[in-house]
Short mmCIF file of C-alpha atoms in Angstrom, two decimals:
data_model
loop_
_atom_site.label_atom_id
_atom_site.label_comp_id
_atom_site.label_asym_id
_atom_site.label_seq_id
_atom_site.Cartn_x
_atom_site.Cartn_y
_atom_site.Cartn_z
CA UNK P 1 0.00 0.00 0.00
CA UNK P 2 1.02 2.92 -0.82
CA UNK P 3 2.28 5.33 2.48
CA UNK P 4 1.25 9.03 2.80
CA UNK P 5 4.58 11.38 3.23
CA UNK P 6 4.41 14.30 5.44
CA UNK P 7 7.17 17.19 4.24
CA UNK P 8 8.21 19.41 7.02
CA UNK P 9 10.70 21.92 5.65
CA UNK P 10 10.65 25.90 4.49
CA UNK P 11 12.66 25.32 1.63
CA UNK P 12 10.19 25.29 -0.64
CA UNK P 13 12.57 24.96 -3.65
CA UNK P 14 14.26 21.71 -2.55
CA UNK P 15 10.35 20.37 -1.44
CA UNK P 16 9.19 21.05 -4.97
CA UNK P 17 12.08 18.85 -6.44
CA UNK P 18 11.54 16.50 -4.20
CA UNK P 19 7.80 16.21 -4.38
CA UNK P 20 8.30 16.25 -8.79
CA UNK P 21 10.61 12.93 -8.57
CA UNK P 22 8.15 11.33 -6.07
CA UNK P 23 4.92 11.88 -8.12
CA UNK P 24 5.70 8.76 -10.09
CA UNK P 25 6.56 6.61 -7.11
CA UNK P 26 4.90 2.99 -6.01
CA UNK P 27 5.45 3.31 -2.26
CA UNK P 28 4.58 6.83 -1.53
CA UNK P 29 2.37 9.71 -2.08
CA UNK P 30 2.86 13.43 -0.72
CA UNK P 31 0.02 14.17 1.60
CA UNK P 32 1.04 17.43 2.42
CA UNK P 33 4.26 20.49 2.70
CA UNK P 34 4.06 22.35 5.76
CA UNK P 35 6.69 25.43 6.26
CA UNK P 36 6.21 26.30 9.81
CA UNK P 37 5.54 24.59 13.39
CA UNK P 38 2.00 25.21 13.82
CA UNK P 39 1.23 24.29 10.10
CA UNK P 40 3.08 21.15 10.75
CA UNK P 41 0.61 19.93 13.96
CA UNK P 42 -2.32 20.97 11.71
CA UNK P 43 -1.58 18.72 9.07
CA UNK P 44 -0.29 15.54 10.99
CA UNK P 45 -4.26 15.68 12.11
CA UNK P 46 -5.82 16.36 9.16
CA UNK P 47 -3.56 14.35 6.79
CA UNK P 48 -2.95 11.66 8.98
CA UNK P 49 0.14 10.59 6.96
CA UNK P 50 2.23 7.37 7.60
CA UNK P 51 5.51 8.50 7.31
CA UNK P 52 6.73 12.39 8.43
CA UNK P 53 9.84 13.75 7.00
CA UNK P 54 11.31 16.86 9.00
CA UNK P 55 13.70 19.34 7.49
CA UNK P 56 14.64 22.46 8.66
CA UNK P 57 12.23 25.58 9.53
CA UNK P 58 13.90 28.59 10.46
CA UNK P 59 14.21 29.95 14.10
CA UNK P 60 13.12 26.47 15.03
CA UNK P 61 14.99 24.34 17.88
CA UNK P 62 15.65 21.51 15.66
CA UNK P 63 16.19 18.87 18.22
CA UNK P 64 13.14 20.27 21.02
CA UNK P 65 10.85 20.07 17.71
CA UNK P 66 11.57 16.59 16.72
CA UNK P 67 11.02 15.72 20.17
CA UNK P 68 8.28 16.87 20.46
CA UNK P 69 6.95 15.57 17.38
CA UNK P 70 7.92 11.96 18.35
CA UNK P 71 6.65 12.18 21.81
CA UNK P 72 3.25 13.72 20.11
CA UNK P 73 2.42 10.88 17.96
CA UNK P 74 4.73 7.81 19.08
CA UNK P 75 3.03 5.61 16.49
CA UNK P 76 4.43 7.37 13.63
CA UNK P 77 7.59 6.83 11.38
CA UNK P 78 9.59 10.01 11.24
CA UNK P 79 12.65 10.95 8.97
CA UNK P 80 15.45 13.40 9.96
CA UNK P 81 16.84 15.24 6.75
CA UNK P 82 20.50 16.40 8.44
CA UNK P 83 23.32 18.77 6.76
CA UNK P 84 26.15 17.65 7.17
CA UNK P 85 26.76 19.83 9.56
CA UNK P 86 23.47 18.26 11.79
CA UNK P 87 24.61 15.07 11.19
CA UNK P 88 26.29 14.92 14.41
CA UNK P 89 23.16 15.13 16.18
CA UNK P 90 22.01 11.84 14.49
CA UNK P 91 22.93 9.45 17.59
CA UNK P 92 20.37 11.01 19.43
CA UNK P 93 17.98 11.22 16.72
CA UNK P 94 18.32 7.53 16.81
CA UNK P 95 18.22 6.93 20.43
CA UNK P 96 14.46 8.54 20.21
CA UNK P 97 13.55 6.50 16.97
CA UNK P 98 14.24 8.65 14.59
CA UNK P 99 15.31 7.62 11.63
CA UNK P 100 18.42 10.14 9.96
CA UNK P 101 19.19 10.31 6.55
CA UNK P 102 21.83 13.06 5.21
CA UNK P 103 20.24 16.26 2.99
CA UNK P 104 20.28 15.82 -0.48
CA UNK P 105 17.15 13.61 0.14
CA UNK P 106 17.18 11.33 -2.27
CA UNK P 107 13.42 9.18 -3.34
CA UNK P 108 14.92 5.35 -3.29
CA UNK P 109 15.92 6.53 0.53
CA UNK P 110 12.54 7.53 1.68
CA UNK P 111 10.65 5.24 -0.20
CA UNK P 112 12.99 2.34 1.41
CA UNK P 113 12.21 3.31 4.84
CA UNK P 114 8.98 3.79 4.00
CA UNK P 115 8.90 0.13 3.51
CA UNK P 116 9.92 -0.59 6.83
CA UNK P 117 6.77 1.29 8.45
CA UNK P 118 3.38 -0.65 9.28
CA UNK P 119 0.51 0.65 7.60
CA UNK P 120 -0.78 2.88 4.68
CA UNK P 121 -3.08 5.39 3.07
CA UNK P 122 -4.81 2.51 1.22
CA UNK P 123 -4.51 3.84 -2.05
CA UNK P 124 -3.59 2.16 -5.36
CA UNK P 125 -0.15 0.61 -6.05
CA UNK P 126 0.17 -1.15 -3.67
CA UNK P 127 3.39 -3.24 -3.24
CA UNK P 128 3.20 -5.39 -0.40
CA UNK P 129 1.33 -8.61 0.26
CA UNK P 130 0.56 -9.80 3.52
CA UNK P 131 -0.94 -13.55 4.29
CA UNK P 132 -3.02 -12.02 6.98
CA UNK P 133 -5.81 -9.67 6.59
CA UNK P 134 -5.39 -6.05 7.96
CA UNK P 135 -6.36 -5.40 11.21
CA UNK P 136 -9.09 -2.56 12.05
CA UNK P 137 -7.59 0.63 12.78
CA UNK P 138 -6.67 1.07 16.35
CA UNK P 139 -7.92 4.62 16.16
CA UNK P 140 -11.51 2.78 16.60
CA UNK P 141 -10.65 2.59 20.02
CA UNK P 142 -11.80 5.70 22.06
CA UNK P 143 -8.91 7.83 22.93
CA UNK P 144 -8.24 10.46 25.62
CA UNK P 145 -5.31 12.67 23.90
CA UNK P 146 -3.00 14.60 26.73
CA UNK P 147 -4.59 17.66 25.45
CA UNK P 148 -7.58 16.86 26.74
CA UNK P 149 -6.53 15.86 30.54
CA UNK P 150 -7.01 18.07 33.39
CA UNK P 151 -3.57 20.28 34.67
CA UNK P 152 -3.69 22.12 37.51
CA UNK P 153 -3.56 25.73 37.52
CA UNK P 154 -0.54 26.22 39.42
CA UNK P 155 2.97 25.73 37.43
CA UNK P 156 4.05 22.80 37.32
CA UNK P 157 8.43 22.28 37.64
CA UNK P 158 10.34 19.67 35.25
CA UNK P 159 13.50 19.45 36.30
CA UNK P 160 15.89 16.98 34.68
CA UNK P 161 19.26 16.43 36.63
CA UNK P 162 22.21 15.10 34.06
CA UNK P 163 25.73 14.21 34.24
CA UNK P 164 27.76 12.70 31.20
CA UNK P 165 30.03 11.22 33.69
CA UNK P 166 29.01 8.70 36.54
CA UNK P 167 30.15 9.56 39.91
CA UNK P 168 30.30 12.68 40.06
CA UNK P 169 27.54 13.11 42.76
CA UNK P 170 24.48 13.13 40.63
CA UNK P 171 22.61 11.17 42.57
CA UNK P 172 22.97 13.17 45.84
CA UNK P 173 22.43 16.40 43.96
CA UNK P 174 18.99 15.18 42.87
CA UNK P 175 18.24 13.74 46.03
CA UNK P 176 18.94 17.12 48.44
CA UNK P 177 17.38 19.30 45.71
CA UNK P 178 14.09 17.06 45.80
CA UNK P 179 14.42 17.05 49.79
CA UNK P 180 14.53 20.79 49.66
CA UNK P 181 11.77 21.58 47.25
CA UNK P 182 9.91 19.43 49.49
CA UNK P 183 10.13 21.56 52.50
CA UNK P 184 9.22 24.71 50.37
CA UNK P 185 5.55 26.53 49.82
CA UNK P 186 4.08 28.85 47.09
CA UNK P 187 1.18 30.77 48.26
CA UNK P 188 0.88 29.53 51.48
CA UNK P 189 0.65 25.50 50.59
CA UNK P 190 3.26 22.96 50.48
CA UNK P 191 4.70 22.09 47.57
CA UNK P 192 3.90 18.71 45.87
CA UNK P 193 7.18 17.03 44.85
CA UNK P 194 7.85 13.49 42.73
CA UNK P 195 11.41 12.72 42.45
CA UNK P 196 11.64 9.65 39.09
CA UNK P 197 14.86 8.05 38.89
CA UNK P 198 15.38 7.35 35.59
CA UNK P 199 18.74 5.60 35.62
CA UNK P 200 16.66 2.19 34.74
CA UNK P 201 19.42 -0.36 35.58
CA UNK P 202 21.53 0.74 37.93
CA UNK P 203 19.14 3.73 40.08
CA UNK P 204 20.07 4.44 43.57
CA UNK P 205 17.66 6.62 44.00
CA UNK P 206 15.75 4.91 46.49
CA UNK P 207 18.85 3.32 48.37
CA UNK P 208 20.34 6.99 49.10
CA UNK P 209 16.78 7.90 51.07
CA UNK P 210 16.45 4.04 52.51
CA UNK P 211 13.54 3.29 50.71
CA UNK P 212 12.11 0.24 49.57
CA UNK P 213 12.24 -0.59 45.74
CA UNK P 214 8.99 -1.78 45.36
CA UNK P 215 6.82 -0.87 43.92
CA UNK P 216 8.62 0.47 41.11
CA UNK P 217 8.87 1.97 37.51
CA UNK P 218 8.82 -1.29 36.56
CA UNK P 219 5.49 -2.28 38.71
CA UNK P 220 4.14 0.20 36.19
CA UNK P 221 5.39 -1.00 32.95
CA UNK P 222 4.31 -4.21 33.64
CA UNK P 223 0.26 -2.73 34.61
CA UNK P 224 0.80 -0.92 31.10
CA UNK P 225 1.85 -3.93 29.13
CA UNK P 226 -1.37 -5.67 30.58
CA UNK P 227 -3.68 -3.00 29.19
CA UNK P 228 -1.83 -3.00 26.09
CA UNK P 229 -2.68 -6.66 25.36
CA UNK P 230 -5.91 -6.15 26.41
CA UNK P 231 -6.21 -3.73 23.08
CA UNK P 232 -4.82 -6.07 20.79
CA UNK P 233 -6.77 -8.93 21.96
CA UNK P 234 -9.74 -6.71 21.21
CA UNK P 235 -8.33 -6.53 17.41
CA UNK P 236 -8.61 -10.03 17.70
CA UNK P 237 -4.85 -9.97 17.24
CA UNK P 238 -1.89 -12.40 19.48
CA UNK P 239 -0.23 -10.09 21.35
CA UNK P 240 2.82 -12.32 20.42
CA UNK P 241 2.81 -11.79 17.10
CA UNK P 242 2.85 -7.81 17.22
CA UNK P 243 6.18 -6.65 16.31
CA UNK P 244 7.93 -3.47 18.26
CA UNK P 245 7.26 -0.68 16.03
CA UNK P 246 3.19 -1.85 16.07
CA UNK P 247 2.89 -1.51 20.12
CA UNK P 248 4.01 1.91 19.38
CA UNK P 249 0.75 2.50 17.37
CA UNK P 250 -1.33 0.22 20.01
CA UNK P 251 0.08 2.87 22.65
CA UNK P 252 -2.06 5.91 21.22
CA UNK P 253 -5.08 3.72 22.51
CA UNK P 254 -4.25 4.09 25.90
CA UNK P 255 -5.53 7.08 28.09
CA UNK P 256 -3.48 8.54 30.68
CA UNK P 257 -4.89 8.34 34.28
CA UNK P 258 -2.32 10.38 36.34
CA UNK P 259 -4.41 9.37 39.57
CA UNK P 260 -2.93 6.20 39.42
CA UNK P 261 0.40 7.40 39.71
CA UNK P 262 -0.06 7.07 43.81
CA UNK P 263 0.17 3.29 43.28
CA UNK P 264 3.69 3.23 41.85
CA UNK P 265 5.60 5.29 44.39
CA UNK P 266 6.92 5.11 47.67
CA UNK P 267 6.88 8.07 50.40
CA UNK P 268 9.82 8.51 52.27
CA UNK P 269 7.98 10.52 55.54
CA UNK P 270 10.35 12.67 57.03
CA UNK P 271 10.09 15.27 54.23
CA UNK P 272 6.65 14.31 52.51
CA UNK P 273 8.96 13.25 49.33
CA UNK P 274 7.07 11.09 46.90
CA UNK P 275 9.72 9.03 44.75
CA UNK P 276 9.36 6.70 41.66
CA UNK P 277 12.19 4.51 41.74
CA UNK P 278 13.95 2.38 39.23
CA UNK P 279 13.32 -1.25 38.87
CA UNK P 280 14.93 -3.60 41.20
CA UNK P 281 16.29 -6.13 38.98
CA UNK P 282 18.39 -4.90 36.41
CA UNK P 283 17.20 -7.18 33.89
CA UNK P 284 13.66 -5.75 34.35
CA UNK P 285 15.07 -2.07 32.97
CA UNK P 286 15.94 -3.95 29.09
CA UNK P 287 11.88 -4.52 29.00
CA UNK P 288 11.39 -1.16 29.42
CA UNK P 289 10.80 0.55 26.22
CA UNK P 290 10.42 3.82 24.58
CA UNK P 291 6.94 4.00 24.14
CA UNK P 292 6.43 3.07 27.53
CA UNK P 293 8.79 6.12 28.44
CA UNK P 294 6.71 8.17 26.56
CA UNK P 295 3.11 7.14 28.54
CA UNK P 296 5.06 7.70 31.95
CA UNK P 297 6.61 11.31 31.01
CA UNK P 298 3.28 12.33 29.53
CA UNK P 299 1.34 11.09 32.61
CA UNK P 300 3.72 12.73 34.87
CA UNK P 301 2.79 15.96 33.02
CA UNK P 302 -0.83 16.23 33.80
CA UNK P 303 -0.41 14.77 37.49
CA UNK P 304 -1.05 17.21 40.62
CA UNK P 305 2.48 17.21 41.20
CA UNK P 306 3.93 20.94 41.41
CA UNK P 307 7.51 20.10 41.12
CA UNK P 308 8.80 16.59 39.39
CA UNK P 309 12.43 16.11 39.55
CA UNK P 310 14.29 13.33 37.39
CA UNK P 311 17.44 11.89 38.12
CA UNK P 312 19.56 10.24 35.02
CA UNK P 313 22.18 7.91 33.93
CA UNK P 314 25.08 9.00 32.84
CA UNK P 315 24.40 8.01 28.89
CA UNK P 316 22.50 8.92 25.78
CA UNK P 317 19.75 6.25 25.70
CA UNK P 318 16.28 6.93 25.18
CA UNK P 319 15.38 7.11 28.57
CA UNK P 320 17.84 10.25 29.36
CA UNK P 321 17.65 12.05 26.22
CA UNK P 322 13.36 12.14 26.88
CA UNK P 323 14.20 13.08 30.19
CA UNK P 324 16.44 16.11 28.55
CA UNK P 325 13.33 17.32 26.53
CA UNK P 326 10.62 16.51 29.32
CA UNK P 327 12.28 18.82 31.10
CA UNK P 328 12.01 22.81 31.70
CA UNK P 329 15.49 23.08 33.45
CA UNK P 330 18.03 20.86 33.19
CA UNK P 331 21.13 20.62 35.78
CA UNK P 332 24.21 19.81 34.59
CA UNK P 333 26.41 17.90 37.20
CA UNK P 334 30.14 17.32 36.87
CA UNK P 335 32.98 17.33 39.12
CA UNK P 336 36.15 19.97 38.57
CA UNK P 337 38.29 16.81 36.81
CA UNK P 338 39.55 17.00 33.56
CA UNK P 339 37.47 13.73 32.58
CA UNK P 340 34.48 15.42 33.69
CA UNK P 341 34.91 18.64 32.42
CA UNK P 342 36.12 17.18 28.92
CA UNK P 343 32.49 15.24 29.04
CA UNK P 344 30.41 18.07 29.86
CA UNK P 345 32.09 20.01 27.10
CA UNK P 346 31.78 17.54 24.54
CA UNK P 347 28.13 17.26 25.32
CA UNK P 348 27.63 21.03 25.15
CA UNK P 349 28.95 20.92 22.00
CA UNK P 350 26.67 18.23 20.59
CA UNK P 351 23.50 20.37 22.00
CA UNK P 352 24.67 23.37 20.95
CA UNK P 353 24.79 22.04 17.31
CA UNK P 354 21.08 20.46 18.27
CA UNK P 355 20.03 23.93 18.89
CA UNK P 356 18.57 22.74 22.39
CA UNK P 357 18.22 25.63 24.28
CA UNK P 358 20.85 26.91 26.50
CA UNK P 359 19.54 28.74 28.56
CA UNK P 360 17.70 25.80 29.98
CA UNK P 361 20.75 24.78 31.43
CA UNK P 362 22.27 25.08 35.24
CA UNK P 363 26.11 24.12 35.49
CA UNK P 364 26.73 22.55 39.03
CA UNK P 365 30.15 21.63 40.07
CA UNK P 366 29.98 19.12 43.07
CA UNK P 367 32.66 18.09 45.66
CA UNK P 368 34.39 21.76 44.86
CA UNK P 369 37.45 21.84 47.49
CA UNK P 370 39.23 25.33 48.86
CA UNK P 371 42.21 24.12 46.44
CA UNK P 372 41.07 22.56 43.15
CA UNK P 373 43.44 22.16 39.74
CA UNK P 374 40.93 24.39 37.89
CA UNK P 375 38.80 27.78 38.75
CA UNK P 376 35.82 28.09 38.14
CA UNK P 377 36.34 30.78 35.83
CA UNK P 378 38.31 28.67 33.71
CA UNK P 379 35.87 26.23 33.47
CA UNK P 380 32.88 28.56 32.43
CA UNK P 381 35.44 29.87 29.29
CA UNK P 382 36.41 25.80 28.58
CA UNK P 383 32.32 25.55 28.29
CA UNK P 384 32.56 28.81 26.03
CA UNK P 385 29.85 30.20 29.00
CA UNK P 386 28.87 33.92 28.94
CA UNK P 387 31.26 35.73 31.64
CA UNK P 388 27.53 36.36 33.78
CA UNK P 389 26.92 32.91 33.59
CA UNK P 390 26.67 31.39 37.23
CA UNK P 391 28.37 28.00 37.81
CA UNK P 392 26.80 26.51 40.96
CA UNK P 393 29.29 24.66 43.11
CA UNK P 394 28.43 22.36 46.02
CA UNK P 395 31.75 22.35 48.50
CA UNK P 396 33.10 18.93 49.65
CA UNK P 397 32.51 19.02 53.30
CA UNK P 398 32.37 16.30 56.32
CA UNK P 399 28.61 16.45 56.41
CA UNK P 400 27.98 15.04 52.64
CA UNK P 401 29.99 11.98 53.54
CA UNK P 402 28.18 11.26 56.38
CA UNK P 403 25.03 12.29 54.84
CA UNK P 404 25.66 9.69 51.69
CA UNK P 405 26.77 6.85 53.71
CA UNK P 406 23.69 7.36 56.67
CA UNK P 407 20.78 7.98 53.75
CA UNK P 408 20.05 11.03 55.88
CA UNK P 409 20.08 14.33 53.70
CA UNK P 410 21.61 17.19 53.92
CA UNK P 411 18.95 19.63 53.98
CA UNK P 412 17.21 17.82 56.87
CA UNK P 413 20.64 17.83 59.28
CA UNK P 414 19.89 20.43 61.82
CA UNK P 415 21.92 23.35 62.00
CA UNK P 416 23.75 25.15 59.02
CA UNK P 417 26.87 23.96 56.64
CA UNK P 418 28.35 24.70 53.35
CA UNK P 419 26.87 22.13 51.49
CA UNK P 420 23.34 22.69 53.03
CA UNK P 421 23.45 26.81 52.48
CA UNK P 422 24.98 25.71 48.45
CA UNK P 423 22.13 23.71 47.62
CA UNK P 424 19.75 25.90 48.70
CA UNK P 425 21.17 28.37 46.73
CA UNK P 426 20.98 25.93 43.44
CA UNK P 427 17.63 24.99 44.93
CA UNK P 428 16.63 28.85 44.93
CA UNK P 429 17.26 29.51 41.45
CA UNK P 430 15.62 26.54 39.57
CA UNK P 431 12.46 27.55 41.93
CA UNK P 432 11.77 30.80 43.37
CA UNK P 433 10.43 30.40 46.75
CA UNK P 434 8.24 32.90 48.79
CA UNK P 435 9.75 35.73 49.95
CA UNK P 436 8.82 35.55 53.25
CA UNK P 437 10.84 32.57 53.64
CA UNK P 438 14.24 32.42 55.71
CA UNK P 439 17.03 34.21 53.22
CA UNK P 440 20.86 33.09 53.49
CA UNK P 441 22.98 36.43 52.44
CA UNK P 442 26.51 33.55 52.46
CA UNK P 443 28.04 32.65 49.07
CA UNK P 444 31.22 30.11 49.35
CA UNK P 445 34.08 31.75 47.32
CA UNK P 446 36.14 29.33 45.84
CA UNK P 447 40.40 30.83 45.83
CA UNK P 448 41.37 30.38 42.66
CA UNK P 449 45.03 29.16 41.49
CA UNK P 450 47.25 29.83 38.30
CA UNK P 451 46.02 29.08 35.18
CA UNK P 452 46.78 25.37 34.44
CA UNK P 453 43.89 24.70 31.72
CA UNK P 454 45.92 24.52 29.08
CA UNK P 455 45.98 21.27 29.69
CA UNK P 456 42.60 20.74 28.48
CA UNK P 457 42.62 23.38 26.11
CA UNK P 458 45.74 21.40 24.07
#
């Protein structure tokens, strides 16, 4: 059957080539051109096409747009057209199934990834036979898009806490910046805080508050999995027999119910924290998929949560790089170690070129001793930072040691201490609190030594 194309792209020269040397093609037919964002969502409803191909549009964030696109409508195919110059951005394209082919687009390469995509427009021409007949359309089933759930009025906080580099403290960042958001108010009323550790196979989340693990991320994958079946089996389909990129169409049949989110976490009591934690077997994290990543995030979206904090791996899987665009601030954890910094930089580099916004971004040096190989000035120009820039730092003091190894935070020690005060001054800027609450005038300066960053600069 022949699959409808969906051309995203404002160069309307290159689209009209394009579109000329497809006309005559078996596998595909152009169901639309759009040249700007909102024409784009338009016509993905009203075409409905199979297959979406998205090019460039002008003062666009490439990668936040193709994102959102994916996480929008999960159970379609979509093609990257990269420069060369975006083709460094393709791993992650990937990593969110995106398939990346390099600009000129040529027709044999859409049309033969086309052919790897379940479904069609139905037209004439078709090309490919299958011993089964087709299946209804799982649209039949009545659908309750995110749109349509209820949000709270109040603003709602996505904060995404990421480190290229594992142990650098990530962990315990997320952890005291959950514990103090927890212990904060807007208007009066206590905030509402979910801390998610997305670090699927190897989470600590729950082990640095002394939690149990159970129930679990997984605990809910394996609820949606049952509801998924229950669809198919309704198409009078074996759920055996559905192949990968088919759940992901199966998945737009499900409705989000963000009241059952209570069932899947754990409270740790002594600061009112709610926390999703990862699975407790690692092998449970490998059945975790994408789509099922996408149903969680979007859940988590429309709960009555007012702040929900995610802590990462330190990778580029799907699972990190959603948490990246779920999120309205991201902080950026390293340690001041030339391995570290190298990492972050490197990364920087590959979002820059992704056009993901920067200014989304809060660097946060942990463990920051009195005497440390590198300033923090240095580091800000390695990271090519604007000089008024702020680079958080967290100080290495007796109290985090004890803190990490007791599962007691920091923020809920009594009395005052470097690390506490730095946190809350991280804390402070990813959520303004109100200002009648208790203000802490002390900054820790950091003395800084002779230059030695040439090091990383050769």
């Amino acid at each position: 059957m022949k699959k409808c194309l969906l051309i995203v792209d404002d160069d309307i020269e290159s689209v009209k080539v394009l579109q000329q040397r497809l006309a005559a093609s078996q596998r595909l037919v152009v169901g639309g051109h759009a040249t700007c964002v909102e024409e784009a969502w338009q016509m993905i409803q009203t075409a409905r096409p199979d297959v979406v191909l998205l090019g460039g549009i002008r003062d666009t964030e490439r990668g936040v747009l193709s994102q959102q696109f994916r996480l929008a409508y999960p159970h379609l195919s979509f093609i990257a057209a990269c420069s060369t110059q975006e083709l460094v951005w393709e791993p992650f394209f990937r990593n969110l199934g995106i398939w990346v082919i390099a600009k000129p687009v040529l027709p044999d390469q859409l049309e033969a990834l086309a052919m790897m995509t379940p479904g069609g427009t139905g037209g004439e021409g078709a090309i490919v036979q299958t011993q089964k007949p087709v299946q209804p359309a799982i649209t039949e089933i009545p659908v309750q898009p995110a749109s349509a759930l209820p949000v709270r009025a109040t603003p709602k906080h996505l904060i995404t806490v990421y480190g290229p580099k594992g142990g650098v403290g990530k962990t315990f960042i997320s952890r005291e910046l959950a514990i103090f958001f927890s212990m904060q108010k807007q208007e009066g009323q206590s905030l509402r805080v979910l801390a998610v550790d997305f670090n699927l196979d190897l989470g600590t989340f729950a082990t640095a508050l002394n939690l149990p693990r159970t129930p679990n991320l997984f605990t809910w994958v394996q609820d949606m999995d049952v509801q998924l079946q229950e669809v198919v089996k309704r198409h009078g389909r074996d759920p055996n027999t559905v192949r990968l990129e088919e759940w992901q169409d199966y998945v737009s049949a499900l409705p989000l119910s963000p009241q059952d989110i209570s069932k899947y976490i754990v409270r740790h009591n002594e600061s009112g924290l709610d926390v999703l934690t990862s699975p407790r077997d690692i092998r449970h994290s490998f059945e975790i998929k994408d789509y099922h990543l996408y149903l969680i995030l979007e859940t988590l979206k429309h709960s009555d949560y007012d702040v929900i904090l995610i802590d990462t791996a330190p990778d580029t899987t799907d699972a990190t790089i959603q948490a990246l665009f779920f999120a309205e601030q991201v902080v950026m954890v390293g340690n001041p170690v030339v391995d570290s910094i190298e990492n972050i930089q490197r990364l920087l580099k590959l979002l820059r070129e992704a056009e993901y916004p920067e200014e989304r971004i809060q660097m946060c040096m942990n463990r920051l001793q009195r005497k440390e190989m590198f300033t923090l000035d240095e580091i800000r120009a390695y990271f090519q930072l604007h000089p008024s820039r702020k680079i958080y730092s967290i100080p290495d003091d007796a109290e985090v040691k004890k803190s990490i190894n007791s599962g007691i935070p920091v923020m809920l020690h009594p009395g005052r201490s470097a690390a506490k005060e730095a946190i809350e001054t991280l804390g402070r800027a990813l959520l303004p609190i109100d200002a009648g609450m208790e203000k802490h005038a002390k900054q820790t300066k950091t003395k800084e030594r002779s230059s030695l960053f040439r090091w990383l600069w050769s």
